[in-house]
mmCIF file of C-alpha atoms in Angstrom:
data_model
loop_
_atom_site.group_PDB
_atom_site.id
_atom_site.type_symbol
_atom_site.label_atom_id
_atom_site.label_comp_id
_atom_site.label_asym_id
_atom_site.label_seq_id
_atom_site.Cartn_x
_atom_site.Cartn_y
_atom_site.Cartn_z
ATOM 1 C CA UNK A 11 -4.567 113.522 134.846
ATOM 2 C CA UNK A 12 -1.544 113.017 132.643
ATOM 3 C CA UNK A 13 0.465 109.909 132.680
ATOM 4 C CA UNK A 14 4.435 110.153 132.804
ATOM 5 C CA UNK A 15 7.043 108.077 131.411
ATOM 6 C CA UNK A 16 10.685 107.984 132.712
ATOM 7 C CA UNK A 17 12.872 109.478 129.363
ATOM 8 C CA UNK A 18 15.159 106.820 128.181
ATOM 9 C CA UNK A 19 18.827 108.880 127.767
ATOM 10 C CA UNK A 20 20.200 106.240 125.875
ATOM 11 C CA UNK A 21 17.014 106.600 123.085
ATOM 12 C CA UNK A 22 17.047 110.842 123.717
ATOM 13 C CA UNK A 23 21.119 110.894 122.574
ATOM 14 C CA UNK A 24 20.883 108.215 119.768
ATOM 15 C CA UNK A 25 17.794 110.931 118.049
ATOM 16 C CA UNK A 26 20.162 114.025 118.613
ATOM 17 C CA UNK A 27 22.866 112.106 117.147
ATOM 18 C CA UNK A 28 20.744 111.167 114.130
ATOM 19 C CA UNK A 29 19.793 114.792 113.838
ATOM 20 C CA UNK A 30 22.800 116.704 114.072
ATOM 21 C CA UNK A 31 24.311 113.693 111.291
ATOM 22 C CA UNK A 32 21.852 114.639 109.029
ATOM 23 C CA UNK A 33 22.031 118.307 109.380
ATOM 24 C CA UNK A 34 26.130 118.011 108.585
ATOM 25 C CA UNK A 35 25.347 115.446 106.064
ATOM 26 C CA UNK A 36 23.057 117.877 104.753
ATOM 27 C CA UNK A 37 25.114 120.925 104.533
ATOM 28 C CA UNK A 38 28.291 119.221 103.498
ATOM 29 C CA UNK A 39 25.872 118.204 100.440
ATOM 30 C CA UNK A 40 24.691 121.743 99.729
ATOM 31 C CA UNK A 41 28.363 123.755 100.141
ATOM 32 C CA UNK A 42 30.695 120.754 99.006
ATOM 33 C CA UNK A 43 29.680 118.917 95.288
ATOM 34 C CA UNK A 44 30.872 115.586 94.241
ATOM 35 C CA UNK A 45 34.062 117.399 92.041
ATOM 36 C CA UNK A 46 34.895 113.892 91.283
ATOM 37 C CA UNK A 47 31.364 112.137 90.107
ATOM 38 C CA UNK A 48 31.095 112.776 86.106
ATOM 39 C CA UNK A 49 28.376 115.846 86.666
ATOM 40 C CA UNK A 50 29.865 117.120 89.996
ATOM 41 C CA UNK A 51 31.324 120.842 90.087
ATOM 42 C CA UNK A 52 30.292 123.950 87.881
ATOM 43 C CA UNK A 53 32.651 122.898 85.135
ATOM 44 C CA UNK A 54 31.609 119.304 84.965
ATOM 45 C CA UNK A 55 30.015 118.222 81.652
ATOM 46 C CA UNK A 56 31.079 121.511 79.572
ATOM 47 C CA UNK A 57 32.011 122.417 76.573
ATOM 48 C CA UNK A 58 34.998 125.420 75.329
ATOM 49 C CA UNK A 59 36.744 126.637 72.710
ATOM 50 C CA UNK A 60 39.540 128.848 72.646
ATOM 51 C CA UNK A 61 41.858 130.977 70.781
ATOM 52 C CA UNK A 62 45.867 130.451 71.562
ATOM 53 C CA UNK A 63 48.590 132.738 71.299
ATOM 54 C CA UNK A 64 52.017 132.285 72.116
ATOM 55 C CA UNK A 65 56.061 131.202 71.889
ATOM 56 C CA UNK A 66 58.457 128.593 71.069
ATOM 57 C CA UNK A 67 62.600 128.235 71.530
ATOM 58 C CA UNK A 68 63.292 125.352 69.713
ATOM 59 C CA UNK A 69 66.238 123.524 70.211
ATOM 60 C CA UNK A 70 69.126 123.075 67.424
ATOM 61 C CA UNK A 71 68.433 119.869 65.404
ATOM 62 C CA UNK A 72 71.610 117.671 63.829
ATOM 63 C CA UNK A 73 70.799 115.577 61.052
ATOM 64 C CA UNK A 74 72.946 112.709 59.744
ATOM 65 C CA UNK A 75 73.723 111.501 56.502
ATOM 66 C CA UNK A 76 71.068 113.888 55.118
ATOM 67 C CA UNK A 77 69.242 112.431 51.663
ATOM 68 C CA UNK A 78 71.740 109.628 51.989
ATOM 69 C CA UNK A 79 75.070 111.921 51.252
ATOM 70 C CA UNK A 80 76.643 110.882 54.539
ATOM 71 C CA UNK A 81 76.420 114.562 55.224
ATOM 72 C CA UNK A 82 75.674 116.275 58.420
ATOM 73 C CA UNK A 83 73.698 119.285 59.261
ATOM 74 C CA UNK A 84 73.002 121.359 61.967
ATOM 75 C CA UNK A 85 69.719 123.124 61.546
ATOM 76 C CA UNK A 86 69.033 126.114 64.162
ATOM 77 C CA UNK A 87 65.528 127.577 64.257
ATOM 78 C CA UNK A 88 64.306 131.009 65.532
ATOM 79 C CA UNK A 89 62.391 131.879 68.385
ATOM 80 C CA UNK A 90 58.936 132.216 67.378
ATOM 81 C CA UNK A 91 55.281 133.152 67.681
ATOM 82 C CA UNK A 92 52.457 130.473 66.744
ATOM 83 C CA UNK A 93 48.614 130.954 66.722
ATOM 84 C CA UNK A 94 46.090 128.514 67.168
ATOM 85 C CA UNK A 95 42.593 127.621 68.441
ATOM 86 C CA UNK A 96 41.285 124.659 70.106
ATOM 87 C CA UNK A 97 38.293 122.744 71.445
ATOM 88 C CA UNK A 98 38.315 120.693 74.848
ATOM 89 C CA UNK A 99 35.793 118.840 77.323
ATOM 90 C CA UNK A 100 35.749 119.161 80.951
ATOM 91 C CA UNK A 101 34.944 115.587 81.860
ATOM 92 C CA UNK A 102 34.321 117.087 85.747
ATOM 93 C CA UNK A 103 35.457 119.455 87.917
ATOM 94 C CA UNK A 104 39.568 118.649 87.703
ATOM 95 C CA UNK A 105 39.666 116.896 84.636
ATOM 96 C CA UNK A 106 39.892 118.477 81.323
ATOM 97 C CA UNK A 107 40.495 116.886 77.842
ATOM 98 C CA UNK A 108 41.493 119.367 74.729
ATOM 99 C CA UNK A 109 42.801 119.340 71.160
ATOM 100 C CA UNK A 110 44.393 122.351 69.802
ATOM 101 C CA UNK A 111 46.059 123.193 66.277
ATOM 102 C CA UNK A 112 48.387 125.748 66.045
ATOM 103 C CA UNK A 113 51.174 127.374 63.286
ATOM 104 C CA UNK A 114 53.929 129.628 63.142
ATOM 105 C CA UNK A 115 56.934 130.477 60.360
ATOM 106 C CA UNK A 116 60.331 130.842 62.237
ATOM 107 C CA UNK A 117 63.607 131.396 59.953
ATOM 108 C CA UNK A 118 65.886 128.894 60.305
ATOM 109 C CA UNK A 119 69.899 128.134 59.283
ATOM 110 C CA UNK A 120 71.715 125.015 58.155
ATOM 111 C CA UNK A 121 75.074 124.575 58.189
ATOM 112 C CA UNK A 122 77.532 121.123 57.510
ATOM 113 C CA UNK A 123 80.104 119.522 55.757
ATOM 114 C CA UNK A 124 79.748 119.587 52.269
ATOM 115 C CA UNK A 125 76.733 121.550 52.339
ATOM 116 C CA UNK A 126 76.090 125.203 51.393
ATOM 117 C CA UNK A 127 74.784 127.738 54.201
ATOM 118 C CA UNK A 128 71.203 127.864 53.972
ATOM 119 C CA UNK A 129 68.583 130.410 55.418
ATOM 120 C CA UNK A 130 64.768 130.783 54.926
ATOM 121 C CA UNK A 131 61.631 129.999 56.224
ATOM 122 C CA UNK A 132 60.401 126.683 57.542
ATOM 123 C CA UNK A 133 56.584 126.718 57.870
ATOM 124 C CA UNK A 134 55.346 125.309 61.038
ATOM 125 C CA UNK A 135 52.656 123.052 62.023
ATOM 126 C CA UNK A 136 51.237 121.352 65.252
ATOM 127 C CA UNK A 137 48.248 119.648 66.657
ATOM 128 C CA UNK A 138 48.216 117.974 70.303
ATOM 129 C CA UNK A 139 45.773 116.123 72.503
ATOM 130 C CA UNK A 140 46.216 116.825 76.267
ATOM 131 C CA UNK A 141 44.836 115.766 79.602
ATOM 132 C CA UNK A 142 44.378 118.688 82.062
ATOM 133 C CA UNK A 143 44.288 118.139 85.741
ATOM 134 C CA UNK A 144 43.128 121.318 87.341
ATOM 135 C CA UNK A 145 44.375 120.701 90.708
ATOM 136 C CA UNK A 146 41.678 122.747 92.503
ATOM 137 C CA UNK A 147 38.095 123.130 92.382
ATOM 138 C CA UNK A 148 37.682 126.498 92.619
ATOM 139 C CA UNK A 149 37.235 129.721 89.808
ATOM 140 C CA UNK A 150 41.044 129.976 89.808
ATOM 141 C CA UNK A 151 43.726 126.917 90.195
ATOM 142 C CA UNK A 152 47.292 125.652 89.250
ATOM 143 C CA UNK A 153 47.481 122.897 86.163
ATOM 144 C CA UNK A 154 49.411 120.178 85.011
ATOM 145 C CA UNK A 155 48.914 118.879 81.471
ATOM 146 C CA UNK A 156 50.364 116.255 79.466
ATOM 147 C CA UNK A 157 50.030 114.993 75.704
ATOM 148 C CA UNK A 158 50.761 114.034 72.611
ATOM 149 C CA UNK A 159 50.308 114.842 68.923
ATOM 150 C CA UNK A 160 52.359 116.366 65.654
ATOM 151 C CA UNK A 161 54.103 118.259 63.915
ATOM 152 C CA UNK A 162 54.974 119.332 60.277
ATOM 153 C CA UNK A 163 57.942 121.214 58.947
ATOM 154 C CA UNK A 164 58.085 122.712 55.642
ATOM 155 C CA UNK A 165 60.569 124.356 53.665
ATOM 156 C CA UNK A 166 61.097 125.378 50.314
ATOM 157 C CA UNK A 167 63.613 122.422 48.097
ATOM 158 C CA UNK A 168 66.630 124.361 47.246
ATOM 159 C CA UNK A 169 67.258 121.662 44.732
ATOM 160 C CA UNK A 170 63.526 122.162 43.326
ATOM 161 C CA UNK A 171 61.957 124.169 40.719
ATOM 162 C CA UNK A 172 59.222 126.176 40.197
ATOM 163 C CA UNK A 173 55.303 124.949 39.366
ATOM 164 C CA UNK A 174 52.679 126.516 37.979
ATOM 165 C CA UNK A 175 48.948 125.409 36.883
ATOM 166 C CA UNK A 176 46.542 127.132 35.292
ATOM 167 C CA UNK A 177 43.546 128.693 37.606
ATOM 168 C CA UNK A 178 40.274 129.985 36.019
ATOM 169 C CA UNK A 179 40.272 133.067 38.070
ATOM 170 C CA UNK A 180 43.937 134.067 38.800
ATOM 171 C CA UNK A 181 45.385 132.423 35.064
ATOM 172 C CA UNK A 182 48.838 130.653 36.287
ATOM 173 C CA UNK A 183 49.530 130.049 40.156
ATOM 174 C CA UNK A 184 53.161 129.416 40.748
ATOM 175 C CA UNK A 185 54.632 128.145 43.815
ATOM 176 C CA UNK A 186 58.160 126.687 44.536
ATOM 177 C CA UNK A 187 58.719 122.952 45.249
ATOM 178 C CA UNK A 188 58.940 121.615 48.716
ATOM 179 C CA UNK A 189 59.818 119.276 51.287
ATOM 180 C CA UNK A 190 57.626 118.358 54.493
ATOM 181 C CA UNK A 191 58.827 116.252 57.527
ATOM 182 C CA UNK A 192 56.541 115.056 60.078
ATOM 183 C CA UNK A 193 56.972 113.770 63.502
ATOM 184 C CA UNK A 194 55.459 112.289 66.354
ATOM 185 C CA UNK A 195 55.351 114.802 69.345
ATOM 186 C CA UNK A 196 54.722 114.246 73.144
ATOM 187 C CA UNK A 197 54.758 117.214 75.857
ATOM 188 C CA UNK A 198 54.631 118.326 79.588
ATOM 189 C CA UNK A 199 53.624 121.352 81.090
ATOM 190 C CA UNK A 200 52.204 123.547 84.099
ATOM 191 C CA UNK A 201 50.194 126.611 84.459
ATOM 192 C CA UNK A 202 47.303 128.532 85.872
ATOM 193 C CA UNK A 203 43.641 128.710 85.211
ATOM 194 C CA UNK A 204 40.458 131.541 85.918
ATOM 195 C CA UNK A 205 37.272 131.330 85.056
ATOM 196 C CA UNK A 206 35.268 134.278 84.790
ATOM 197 C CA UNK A 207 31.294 135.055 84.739
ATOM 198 C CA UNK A 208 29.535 134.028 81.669
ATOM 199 C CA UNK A 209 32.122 130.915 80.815
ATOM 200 C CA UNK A 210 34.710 133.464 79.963
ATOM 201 C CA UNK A 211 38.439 131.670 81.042
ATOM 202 C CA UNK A 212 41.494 132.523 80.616
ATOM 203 C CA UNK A 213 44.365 129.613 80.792
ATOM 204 C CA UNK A 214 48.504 130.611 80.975
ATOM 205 C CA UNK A 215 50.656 127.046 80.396
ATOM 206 C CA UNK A 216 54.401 127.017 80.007
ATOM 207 C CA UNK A 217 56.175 123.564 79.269
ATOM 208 C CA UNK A 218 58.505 121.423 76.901
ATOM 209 C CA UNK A 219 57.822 119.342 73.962
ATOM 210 C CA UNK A 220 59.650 116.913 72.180
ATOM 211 C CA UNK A 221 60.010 116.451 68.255
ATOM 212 C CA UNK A 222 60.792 112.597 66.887
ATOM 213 C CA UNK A 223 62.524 113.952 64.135
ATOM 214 C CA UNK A 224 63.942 110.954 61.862
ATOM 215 C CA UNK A 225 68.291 110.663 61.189
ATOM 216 C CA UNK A 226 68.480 113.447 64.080
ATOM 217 C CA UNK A 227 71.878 112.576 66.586
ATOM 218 C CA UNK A 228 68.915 112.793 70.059
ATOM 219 C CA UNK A 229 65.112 113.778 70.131
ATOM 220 C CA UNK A 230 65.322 117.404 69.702
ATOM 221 C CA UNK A 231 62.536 119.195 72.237
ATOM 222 C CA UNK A 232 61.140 122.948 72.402
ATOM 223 C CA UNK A 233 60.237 125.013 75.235
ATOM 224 C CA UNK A 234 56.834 126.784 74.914
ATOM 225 C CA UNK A 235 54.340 129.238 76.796
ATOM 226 C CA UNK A 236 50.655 129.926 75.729
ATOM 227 C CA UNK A 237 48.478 132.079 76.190
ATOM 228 C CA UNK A 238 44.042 130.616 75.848
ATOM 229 C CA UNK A 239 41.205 133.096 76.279
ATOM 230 C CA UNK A 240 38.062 130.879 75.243
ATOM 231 C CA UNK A 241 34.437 130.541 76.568
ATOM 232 C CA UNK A 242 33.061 127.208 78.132
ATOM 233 C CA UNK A 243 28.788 126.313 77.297
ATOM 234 C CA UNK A 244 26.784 123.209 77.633
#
């Protein structure tokens, strides 16, 4: 003959309760990752590299006293294309840390007081180091970035001369005297990102960057859109 024991409800509800918290503890675990912890989410702890296309509109830069003449000039730039690659590190799921170079040759014009119209080619470029935050967690999600880095202009000296130097397999290379500026840059932008199968991503960004160009009358600043296909690995 069997004995039987009154069921405490108290002791029955407290073991369901522990039950059904572990199965939702459980689950949450399996469907939801840690995005934040250093290793949580499917980008966390990767590696890409990318190739960048895309466009600038710089804005018109006025230099004063130029070379010490107590002339001014207004320099205009073209519209232009610039290439580049770069090489980031998704520290986890949102954040993302990258460097990219890129160039480009717009034409540019000067004109000022005392100073003869000038037009040519002013060789372009740029390096930046930027902080992604990809805003969600999923294959495809809105951006913000922000940065810093440089840039380089170079032009040919209108005042300089040609050099040459001898080279064992060409004889003489000649190239025309120049003058380099660089600058300090710092820059904002927004955008959207996909991944694809395979670490394949593609990454569109549009935003503005500002030039400290030195003896300029404000901080001159381009706008800019890029275009990043690139492949992420571990």
């Amino acid at each position: 003959m069997s004995n039987s024991y009154p069921r405490n409800p108290v002791r029955q509800a407290v073991t369901i309760g522990f039950l059904v918290f572990g199965s939702v503890t459980g689950l949450a675990q399996a469907q939801f990752p840690n995005y934040f912890a250093p290793g949580g989410g499917d980008r966390a702890g990767t590696w890409e590299s990318y190739v960048a296309l895309g466009g600038t509109a710089p804005q018109g830069v006025s230099y004063q006293n130029v070379a010490g003449t107590g002339d001014n000039v207004d320099v205009s730039i073209d519209t232009f294309l610039r290439g580049g690659v770069g090489v980031g590190y998704n520290l986890n799921q949102f954040w993302n840390v990258n460097f990219e170079l890129a160039v480009g040759a717009p034409d540019f014009k000067a004109t000022g007081d005392g100073f003869s119209t000038q037009q040519d080619t002013v060789y372009i470029g740029s390096g930046k180091l930027n902080l992604d935050w990809n805003i969600l967690p999923g294959n495809i999600t809105p951006l913000v970035s922000a940065g810093v880095g440089f840039v380089t202009l170079t032009v040919d000296d209108p005042n300089g001369g040609v050099v040459c130097y001898p080279d064992y397999w060409w004889g003489y290379v000649c190239y025309e005297e120049s003058q380099t500026e660089a600058a300090f840059t710092w820059n904002v932008a927004g955008g959207l990102r996909a991944n694809f199968a395979h670490g394949i991503f593609v990454k569109a960004v549009a935003g503005v960057e500002w030039w400290l160009l030195s003896n300029t009358e404000s901080v001159p600043y381009s706008i800019f859109g890029t275009l990043s296909v690139g492949m992420s690995f571990r």
